[in-house]
Amino acid sequence: MTNRAPRKVIAARAAVGSERAEHIESLDLPCGPASLVQERLTAPPESALFQRELLQVTAYVPCPDAVRVVVLTLATAAIGRAQHYRALLRDIAQTVTFDNPLPDVSDED
């Protein structure tokens, strides 16, 4: 059996695994620790945005079981608005919850 890492460590590992990261930050969300990474990508040649840089902002939110990770990503060609897109993704990440929205159903019914 392998030891699981704390969720904060899992979030940090996900963030530093990005090769093109130009901005990394830790987040303290209501559902637990997370990380946010900003990268610049080049659009693939077959896209309508050929030869255009893209901004990609990703949040990594480890699940309470410390096995899975929720990945939230925004991408845009508006490179100059990086700060706004980071703020938007931070706000979206604040809404993540791991509560079950379905009512409990017993097997006796």
C-alpha positions as CSV (number, residue, x, y, z in Angstrom):
1,M,0.0,0.0,0.0
2,T,1.3,3.5,-0.9
3,N,1.1,6.4,1.4
4,R,-1.1,9.2,0.2
5,A,0.2,12.7,0.1
6,P,-1.6,15.6,1.9
7,R,-3.9,17.5,-0.4
8,K,-1.7,20.6,-0.2
9,V,1.2,18.6,-1.5
10,I,-0.9,17.1,-4.4
11,A,-2.0,20.6,-5.5
12,A,1.7,21.8,-5.4
13,R,2.9,18.8,-7.4
14,A,0.2,19.5,-10.1
15,A,1.3,23.1,-10.4
16,V,5.0,22.5,-10.6
17,G,4.4,19.8,-13.2
18,S,3.6,22.4,-15.8
19,E,6.6,23.0,-18.1
20,R,5.5,26.4,-19.4
21,A,4.2,28.0,-16.2
22,E,4.7,31.7,-16.0
23,H,2.6,32.2,-12.8
24,I,1.9,29.8,-10.0
25,E,0.0,30.4,-6.8
26,S,-1.5,28.5,-4.0
27,L,-5.2,28.8,-3.2
28,D,-7.0,28.3,0.1
29,L,-10.5,27.4,-1.0
30,P,-13.5,26.5,1.2
31,C,-13.2,22.9,-0.1
32,G,-9.5,22.8,0.7
33,P,-6.1,23.6,-0.8
34,A,-5.6,24.1,-4.6
35,S,-3.1,25.6,-7.0
36,L,-3.5,28.0,-9.9
37,V,-1.1,28.0,-13.0
38,Q,-0.9,30.4,-15.8
39,E,0.8,29.4,-19.1
40,R,1.1,30.8,-22.7
41,L,0.5,28.4,-25.5
42,T,0.6,28.6,-29.2
43,A,-2.6,27.6,-31.1
44,P,-2.2,24.5,-33.2
45,P,-1.8,25.1,-37.0
46,E,-5.2,23.7,-37.9
47,S,-7.0,26.2,-35.6
48,A,-8.5,29.5,-36.8
49,L,-6.1,31.2,-34.4
50,F,-3.0,30.0,-36.3
51,Q,0.2,31.6,-35.0
52,R,-1.6,33.3,-32.2
53,E,-0.6,33.0,-28.5
54,L,-3.1,31.7,-26.1
55,L,-3.3,32.3,-22.3
56,Q,-4.3,29.2,-20.3
57,V,-5.2,29.4,-16.6
58,T,-5.7,26.1,-14.8
59,A,-6.7,25.4,-11.2
60,Y,-5.9,22.0,-9.6
61,V,-8.2,21.1,-6.7
62,P,-7.4,17.8,-5.0
63,C,-10.5,15.8,-3.9
64,P,-10.9,14.9,-0.3
65,D,-9.9,11.2,-1.0
66,A,-6.4,12.5,-2.0
67,V,-6.6,10.2,-5.1
68,R,-8.4,12.4,-7.7
69,V,-7.9,16.0,-8.7
70,V,-10.5,18.4,-10.2
71,V,-9.0,20.4,-13.1
72,L,-10.6,23.7,-14.1
73,T,-9.2,25.5,-17.2
74,L,-9.9,28.8,-19.0
75,A,-8.2,29.7,-22.3
76,T,-8.3,32.9,-24.2
77,A,-6.4,34.9,-26.9
78,A,-6.7,38.0,-24.7
79,I,-3.1,37.7,-23.3
80,G,-3.2,41.2,-21.9
81,R,-6.1,40.3,-19.6
82,A,-4.2,37.6,-17.7
83,Q,-4.9,39.1,-14.3
84,H,-8.6,39.2,-15.0
85,Y,-8.7,35.6,-16.2
86,R,-6.8,34.5,-13.1
87,A,-9.3,36.3,-10.9
88,L,-12.2,34.7,-12.8
89,L,-10.8,31.2,-12.3
90,R,-10.1,31.9,-8.6
91,D,-13.8,32.9,-8.3
92,I,-15.0,29.8,-10.1
93,A,-12.7,27.6,-8.0
94,Q,-14.3,29.1,-4.8
95,T,-17.5,27.5,-5.8
96,V,-16.1,23.9,-5.9
97,T,-17.7,21.6,-3.3
98,F,-17.4,17.9,-2.7
99,D,-20.8,17.7,-1.0
100,N,-23.2,15.2,-2.5
101,P,-26.1,17.1,-4.0
102,L,-28.4,14.1,-4.1
103,P,-30.5,13.1,-1.1
104,D,-29.6,10.0,0.7
105,V,-31.5,7.0,-0.6
106,S,-31.7,3.9,1.5
107,D,-31.5,0.4,0.1
108,E,-34.7,-0.5,2.0
109,D,-37.0,1.5,-0.3
